[in-house]
Amino acid sequence: MTGTGDPQTFRLLYVPGVTPGKWVRIWNERMPEVRLVLEPSPPALAADALRELRADAGLLRLPAQRAELSVIPLYTETTVVVVPKDHLVAAADEVTCADLADDIVLHPQDDTLPWEAPPGRPAFQRPETTEDAVELVAAGIGVLVVPQSLARLHHRRDLTYRPVTDAPQSGVGLAWREDTTTDDVDDFIGIVRGRTANSTRGQRQQRTEVAQPERRRGSRAAADGSGTKGRGQGAAGRRGGAGSRSGGRSGGARRGGQGGGRGGGRGRR
């Protein structure tokens, strides 16, 4: 794992509006031995949290600062305008930025849309958060343009929202520090991409099988070293035994020769 400290835990960071519930459920079904822990993060701090290894992977708003990070774009959200239910926009199916020209359009400090210039008239002061901006919309101070998931997250009964067809859009991506791509990160990538359980197990098995031959070669090398030594000792032993047998035969031949000499002497006498 990465710097989270527990090899049996996979820490997944996510920003507001992102709903990882489906992927978490699949993870828990396929990987019950590794506990998945969700780590909420403000959008502006999410990338730095991954660089500092406070999570193994994260679901971020795009575009994001990608230095040191690997990022896989997952989907792009519809952009909507949040208005009171009695606003003129509520009567339309969709609107354009030009339709908001006369409205005060709130632009919170944590806005995730890559505006060149927000539409409408600016508010006297920028709200600190999207949640604060929604409260101002409910108070009749202005309207708010956000990704649809944030409109749903901060839904109120007295508010509604409509798509803005020409507004910039916010994407969501899966990111992790590029020098810490673990098996768990690979497995989570497979889940968000729709990989089946069998293919997930197959990829993990392939990674295991790649590592096993290295271990087997190391074991065989160690075994071959000790086996060579044993064969050398056996050969020396066999050479020693052969020498002894040769010595025995030579000795016997010499003794036989000596005996023949003595026998011949007695015959002459």
Tab-separated table of C-alpha atoms in Angstrom:
chain	number	residue	atom	x	y	z
A	1	MET	CA	0.000	0.000	0.000
A	2	THR	CA	0.975	3.643	0.175
A	3	GLY	CA	1.749	5.736	3.221
A	4	THR	CA	-1.537	5.044	4.974
A	5	GLY	CA	0.140	2.511	7.255
A	6	ASP	CA	-2.358	-0.360	7.146
A	7	PRO	CA	-1.860	-2.899	4.331
A	8	GLN	CA	-5.422	-4.176	4.834
A	9	THR	CA	-7.038	-0.753	4.247
A	10	PHE	CA	-7.694	1.108	0.994
A	11	ARG	CA	-8.387	4.819	1.589
A	12	LEU	CA	-10.501	6.512	-1.069
A	13	LEU	CA	-10.764	10.297	-1.051
A	14	TYR	CA	-13.806	11.994	-2.613
A	15	VAL	CA	-15.057	15.551	-3.062
A	16	PRO	CA	-18.591	16.902	-2.518
A	17	GLY	CA	-21.140	15.857	-5.101
A	18	VAL	CA	-19.308	12.662	-6.054
A	19	THR	CA	-21.219	9.556	-4.980
A	20	PRO	CA	-18.891	6.517	-4.843
A	21	GLY	CA	-21.488	4.271	-3.180
A	22	LYS	CA	-21.908	1.864	-6.125
A	23	TRP	CA	-18.147	1.356	-6.483
A	24	VAL	CA	-17.706	0.927	-2.741
A	25	ARG	CA	-20.406	-1.759	-2.708
A	26	ILE	CA	-18.717	-3.660	-5.545
A	27	TRP	CA	-15.359	-3.362	-3.770
A	28	ASN	CA	-16.790	-4.794	-0.562
A	29	GLU	CA	-18.256	-7.733	-2.485
A	30	ARG	CA	-15.047	-8.530	-4.371
A	31	MET	CA	-12.378	-7.517	-1.869
A	32	PRO	CA	-13.724	-8.317	1.621
A	33	GLU	CA	-10.188	-8.838	2.933
A	34	VAL	CA	-9.290	-5.151	2.262
A	35	ARG	CA	-11.392	-2.567	4.103
A	36	LEU	CA	-12.289	0.510	2.039
A	37	VAL	CA	-12.353	3.755	4.020
A	38	LEU	CA	-13.931	6.906	2.543
A	39	GLU	CA	-12.122	10.207	3.122
A	40	PRO	CA	-14.154	13.373	2.301
A	41	SER	CA	-12.147	16.363	1.109
A	42	PRO	CA	-12.783	19.935	-0.047
A	43	PRO	CA	-12.160	20.169	-3.813
A	44	ALA	CA	-9.290	22.640	-3.446
A	45	LEU	CA	-7.345	20.345	-1.078
A	46	ALA	CA	-7.972	16.960	-2.691
A	47	ALA	CA	-5.002	16.849	-5.082
A	48	ASP	CA	-2.532	17.843	-2.363
A	49	ALA	CA	-3.958	15.172	-0.051
A	50	LEU	CA	-3.143	12.528	-2.664
A	51	ARG	CA	0.366	13.899	-3.232
A	52	GLU	CA	0.952	13.703	0.521
A	53	LEU	CA	-0.332	10.088	0.585
A	54	ARG	CA	-3.199	10.844	2.947
A	55	ALA	CA	-5.273	8.563	0.694
A	56	ASP	CA	-4.472	5.792	-1.770
A	57	ALA	CA	-6.696	7.192	-4.534
A	58	GLY	CA	-9.290	9.894	-4.926
A	59	LEU	CA	-12.317	11.017	-6.923
A	60	LEU	CA	-11.573	14.622	-7.887
A	61	ARG	CA	-13.140	17.472	-9.803
A	62	LEU	CA	-11.557	18.112	-13.185
A	63	PRO	CA	-9.630	19.942	-14.346
A	64	ALA	CA	-7.130	19.309	-11.553
A	65	GLN	CA	-3.459	20.060	-11.014
A	66	ARG	CA	-1.916	16.817	-12.286
A	67	ALA	CA	1.682	17.263	-11.137
A	68	GLU	CA	2.817	13.921	-9.614
A	69	LEU	CA	-0.653	12.433	-10.171
A	70	SER	CA	-2.067	9.898	-12.600
A	71	VAL	CA	-5.644	10.838	-13.551
A	72	ILE	CA	-8.328	8.875	-15.392
A	73	PRO	CA	-11.350	10.995	-16.460
A	74	LEU	CA	-14.560	9.157	-15.579
A	75	TYR	CA	-17.511	11.349	-16.577
A	76	THR	CA	-18.619	14.933	-17.222
A	77	GLU	CA	-21.553	16.490	-15.395
A	78	THR	CA	-24.396	18.622	-16.656
A	79	THR	CA	-24.193	22.224	-15.432
A	80	VAL	CA	-27.378	23.690	-13.933
A	81	VAL	CA	-28.609	26.940	-12.463
A	82	VAL	CA	-30.188	26.813	-8.993
A	83	VAL	CA	-33.115	29.232	-8.590
A	84	PRO	CA	-36.148	29.772	-6.333
A	85	LYS	CA	-39.194	27.848	-7.514
A	86	ASP	CA	-40.996	31.089	-8.395
A	87	HIS	CA	-38.149	32.358	-10.600
A	88	LEU	CA	-38.808	32.860	-14.329
A	89	VAL	CA	-36.143	30.277	-15.164
A	90	ALA	CA	-38.229	27.602	-13.426
A	91	ALA	CA	-40.747	27.793	-16.261
A	92	ALA	CA	-38.145	26.752	-18.874
A	93	ASP	CA	-36.750	23.305	-19.658
A	94	GLU	CA	-33.232	24.688	-20.115
A	95	VAL	CA	-31.517	28.079	-20.330
A	96	THR	CA	-28.371	29.740	-21.667
A	97	CYS	CA	-25.904	32.042	-19.940
A	98	ALA	CA	-27.512	34.978	-21.768
A	99	ASP	CA	-30.815	34.200	-20.026
A	100	LEU	CA	-29.081	34.968	-16.713
A	101	ALA	CA	-27.708	38.359	-17.796
A	102	ASP	CA	-30.022	40.349	-15.512
A	103	ASP	CA	-29.586	38.088	-12.461
A	104	ILE	CA	-27.018	38.300	-9.694
A	105	VAL	CA	-25.028	35.097	-10.235
A	106	LEU	CA	-23.283	33.955	-7.079
A	107	HIS	CA	-19.706	32.777	-7.510
A	108	PRO	CA	-18.562	30.881	-4.371
A	109	GLN	CA	-14.894	30.584	-3.398
A	110	ASP	CA	-15.005	26.795	-3.885
A	111	ASP	CA	-16.566	27.000	-7.368
A	112	THR	CA	-15.483	24.032	-9.509
A	113	LEU	CA	-16.468	25.366	-12.954
A	114	PRO	CA	-13.660	26.642	-15.232
A	115	TRP	CA	-15.229	30.018	-16.055
A	116	GLU	CA	-13.553	32.566	-18.259
A	117	ALA	CA	-16.118	34.973	-16.823
A	118	PRO	CA	-19.273	33.983	-14.900
A	119	PRO	CA	-22.567	35.149	-16.465
A	120	GLY	CA	-24.942	37.725	-15.011
A	121	ARG	CA	-24.138	40.441	-12.501
A	122	PRO	CA	-21.594	39.748	-9.732
A	123	ALA	CA	-22.667	39.728	-6.113
A	124	PHE	CA	-21.276	42.334	-3.731
A	125	GLN	CA	-19.257	39.583	-2.038
A	126	ARG	CA	-18.360	36.010	-3.000
A	127	PRO	CA	-19.788	33.349	-0.653
A	128	GLU	CA	-17.153	31.141	0.953
A	129	THR	CA	-18.764	27.813	0.004
A	130	THR	CA	-21.327	26.389	-2.396
A	131	GLU	CA	-23.521	25.519	0.587
A	132	ASP	CA	-23.473	29.176	1.677
A	133	ALA	CA	-24.376	30.243	-1.864
A	134	VAL	CA	-27.396	27.925	-1.881
A	135	GLU	CA	-28.627	29.592	1.315
A	136	LEU	CA	-28.327	32.968	-0.392
A	137	VAL	CA	-30.330	31.698	-3.369
A	138	ALA	CA	-33.059	30.590	-0.950
A	139	ALA	CA	-32.980	34.074	0.570
A	140	GLY	CA	-33.580	35.629	-2.860
A	141	ILE	CA	-30.111	37.207	-3.131
A	142	GLY	CA	-29.220	35.668	-6.495
A	143	VAL	CA	-28.898	32.433	-8.504
A	144	LEU	CA	-26.137	29.854	-8.576
A	145	VAL	CA	-24.582	27.876	-11.476
A	146	VAL	CA	-23.064	24.542	-10.387
A	147	PRO	CA	-22.558	20.921	-11.484
A	148	GLN	CA	-25.826	19.028	-11.185
A	149	SER	CA	-24.544	16.739	-8.429
A	150	LEU	CA	-23.946	19.760	-6.170
A	151	ALA	CA	-27.455	21.040	-6.847
A	152	ARG	CA	-28.741	17.640	-5.729
A	153	LEU	CA	-26.445	17.529	-2.721
A	154	HIS	CA	-27.724	20.874	-1.411
A	155	HIS	CA	-31.315	20.397	-2.519
A	156	ARG	CA	-34.041	22.377	-0.773
A	157	ARG	CA	-37.795	22.171	-1.218
A	158	ASP	CA	-38.057	25.864	-2.070
A	159	LEU	CA	-35.435	25.648	-4.827
A	160	THR	CA	-35.195	24.006	-8.237
A	161	TYR	CA	-32.609	23.846	-11.028
A	162	ARG	CA	-32.445	23.842	-14.821
A	163	PRO	CA	-29.652	22.882	-17.273
A	164	VAL	CA	-27.494	25.693	-18.662
A	165	THR	CA	-26.628	24.538	-22.172
A	166	ASP	CA	-23.591	26.750	-22.892
A	167	ALA	CA	-21.937	26.879	-19.466
A	168	PRO	CA	-18.588	25.161	-18.843
A	169	GLN	CA	-18.840	21.669	-17.381
A	170	SER	CA	-17.140	19.912	-14.520
A	171	GLY	CA	-15.666	16.448	-14.934
A	172	VAL	CA	-14.868	13.840	-12.319
A	173	GLY	CA	-11.741	11.706	-12.444
A	174	LEU	CA	-9.969	9.006	-10.484
A	175	ALA	CA	-6.488	10.096	-9.368
A	176	TRP	CA	-3.572	8.680	-7.398
A	177	ARG	CA	0.088	9.498	-6.945
A	178	GLU	CA	1.806	8.140	-10.035
A	179	ASP	CA	4.719	6.516	-8.187
A	180	THR	CA	2.432	4.496	-5.896
A	181	THR	CA	0.289	2.413	-8.255
A	182	THR	CA	-0.598	-0.586	-6.091
A	183	ASP	CA	-2.611	-3.732	-6.807
A	184	ASP	CA	-5.503	-2.185	-4.874
A	185	VAL	CA	-5.414	0.935	-7.057
A	186	ASP	CA	-5.453	-1.274	-10.162
A	187	ASP	CA	-8.415	-3.217	-8.783
A	188	PHE	CA	-10.350	-0.024	-8.061
A	189	ILE	CA	-9.619	1.245	-11.580
A	190	GLY	CA	-11.132	-1.989	-12.869
A	191	ILE	CA	-14.254	-1.479	-10.783
A	192	VAL	CA	-14.922	2.097	-11.944
A	193	ARG	CA	-14.322	1.013	-15.546
A	194	GLY	CA	-16.823	-1.826	-15.259
A	195	ARG	CA	-14.377	-4.705	-15.241
A	196	THR	CA	-16.015	-7.975	-14.175
A	197	ALA	CA	-15.075	-9.874	-11.040
A	198	ASN	CA	-13.463	-12.662	-13.103
A	199	SER	CA	-11.270	-10.262	-15.054
A	200	THR	CA	-10.293	-8.476	-11.840
A	201	ARG	CA	-9.218	-11.774	-10.286
A	202	GLY	CA	-7.490	-12.712	-13.536
A	203	GLN	CA	-5.385	-9.559	-13.578
A	204	ARG	CA	-4.416	-9.959	-9.941
A	205	GLN	CA	-3.531	-13.596	-10.642
A	206	GLN	CA	-1.380	-12.562	-13.606
A	207	ARG	CA	0.499	-10.110	-11.405
A	208	THR	CA	1.031	-12.873	-8.867
A	209	GLU	CA	2.190	-15.320	-11.549
A	210	VAL	CA	4.695	-12.792	-12.857
A	211	ALA	CA	6.213	-12.520	-9.389
A	212	GLN	CA	6.234	-16.270	-8.682
A	213	PRO	CA	8.733	-17.314	-11.416
A	214	GLU	CA	11.208	-14.825	-9.967
A	215	ARG	CA	10.860	-16.442	-6.572
A	216	ARG	CA	11.093	-19.923	-8.132
A	217	ARG	CA	14.225	-19.007	-10.086
A	218	GLY	CA	15.809	-17.705	-6.892
A	219	SER	CA	14.919	-20.932	-5.101
A	220	ARG	CA	16.292	-23.065	-7.948
A	221	ALA	CA	19.498	-21.038	-8.010
A	222	ALA	CA	19.988	-21.639	-4.304
A	223	ALA	CA	19.175	-25.317	-4.733
A	224	ASP	CA	21.563	-25.639	-7.683
A	225	GLY	CA	24.381	-24.134	-5.644
A	226	SER	CA	23.969	-26.614	-2.811
A	227	GLY	CA	23.390	-29.477	-5.276
A	228	THR	CA	26.640	-28.677	-7.112
A	229	LYS	CA	28.490	-28.743	-3.875
A	230	GLY	CA	26.944	-32.099	-3.002
A	231	ARG	CA	27.781	-33.530	-6.420
A	232	GLY	CA	31.365	-32.372	-6.078
A	233	GLN	CA	31.666	-34.065	-2.740
A	234	GLY	CA	30.088	-37.229	-4.145
A	235	ALA	CA	32.494	-37.243	-7.077
A	236	ALA	CA	35.436	-36.776	-4.774
A	237	GLY	CA	34.122	-39.611	-2.641
A	238	ARG	CA	33.757	-41.819	-5.688
A	239	ARG	CA	37.253	-40.943	-6.853
A	240	GLY	CA	38.557	-41.727	-3.389
A	241	GLY	CA	36.744	-45.086	-3.390
A	242	ALA	CA	38.048	-45.919	-6.854
A	243	GLY	CA	41.524	-45.106	-5.706
A	244	SER	CA	41.147	-47.418	-2.743
A	245	ARG	CA	39.884	-50.193	-4.953
A	246	SER	CA	42.735	-49.692	-7.403
A	247	GLY	CA	45.150	-49.683	-4.558
A	248	GLY	CA	43.660	-52.925	-3.310
A	249	ARG	CA	43.950	-54.568	-6.699
A	250	SER	CA	47.540	-53.431	-7.157
A	251	GLY	CA	48.458	-54.641	-3.737
A	252	GLY	CA	46.884	-58.024	-4.486
A	253	ALA	CA	48.752	-58.289	-7.757
A	254	ARG	CA	52.029	-57.527	-6.085
A	255	ARG	CA	51.354	-60.085	-3.415
A	256	GLY	CA	50.410	-62.629	-6.071
A	257	GLY	CA	53.671	-61.954	-7.876
A	258	GLN	CA	55.675	-62.393	-4.762
A	259	GLY	CA	53.950	-65.689	-3.997
A	260	GLY	CA	54.680	-66.958	-7.498
A	261	GLY	CA	58.321	-66.157	-7.019
A	262	ARG	CA	58.541	-68.140	-3.839
A	263	GLY	CA	56.752	-71.061	-5.438
A	264	GLY	CA	59.204	-71.085	-8.304
A	265	GLY	CA	62.141	-71.103	-5.942
A	266	ARG	CA	60.884	-74.193	-4.147
A	267	GLY	CA	60.434	-75.968	-7.464
A	268	ARG	CA	64.066	-75.336	-8.403
A	269	ARG	CA	65.276	-76.784	-5.117
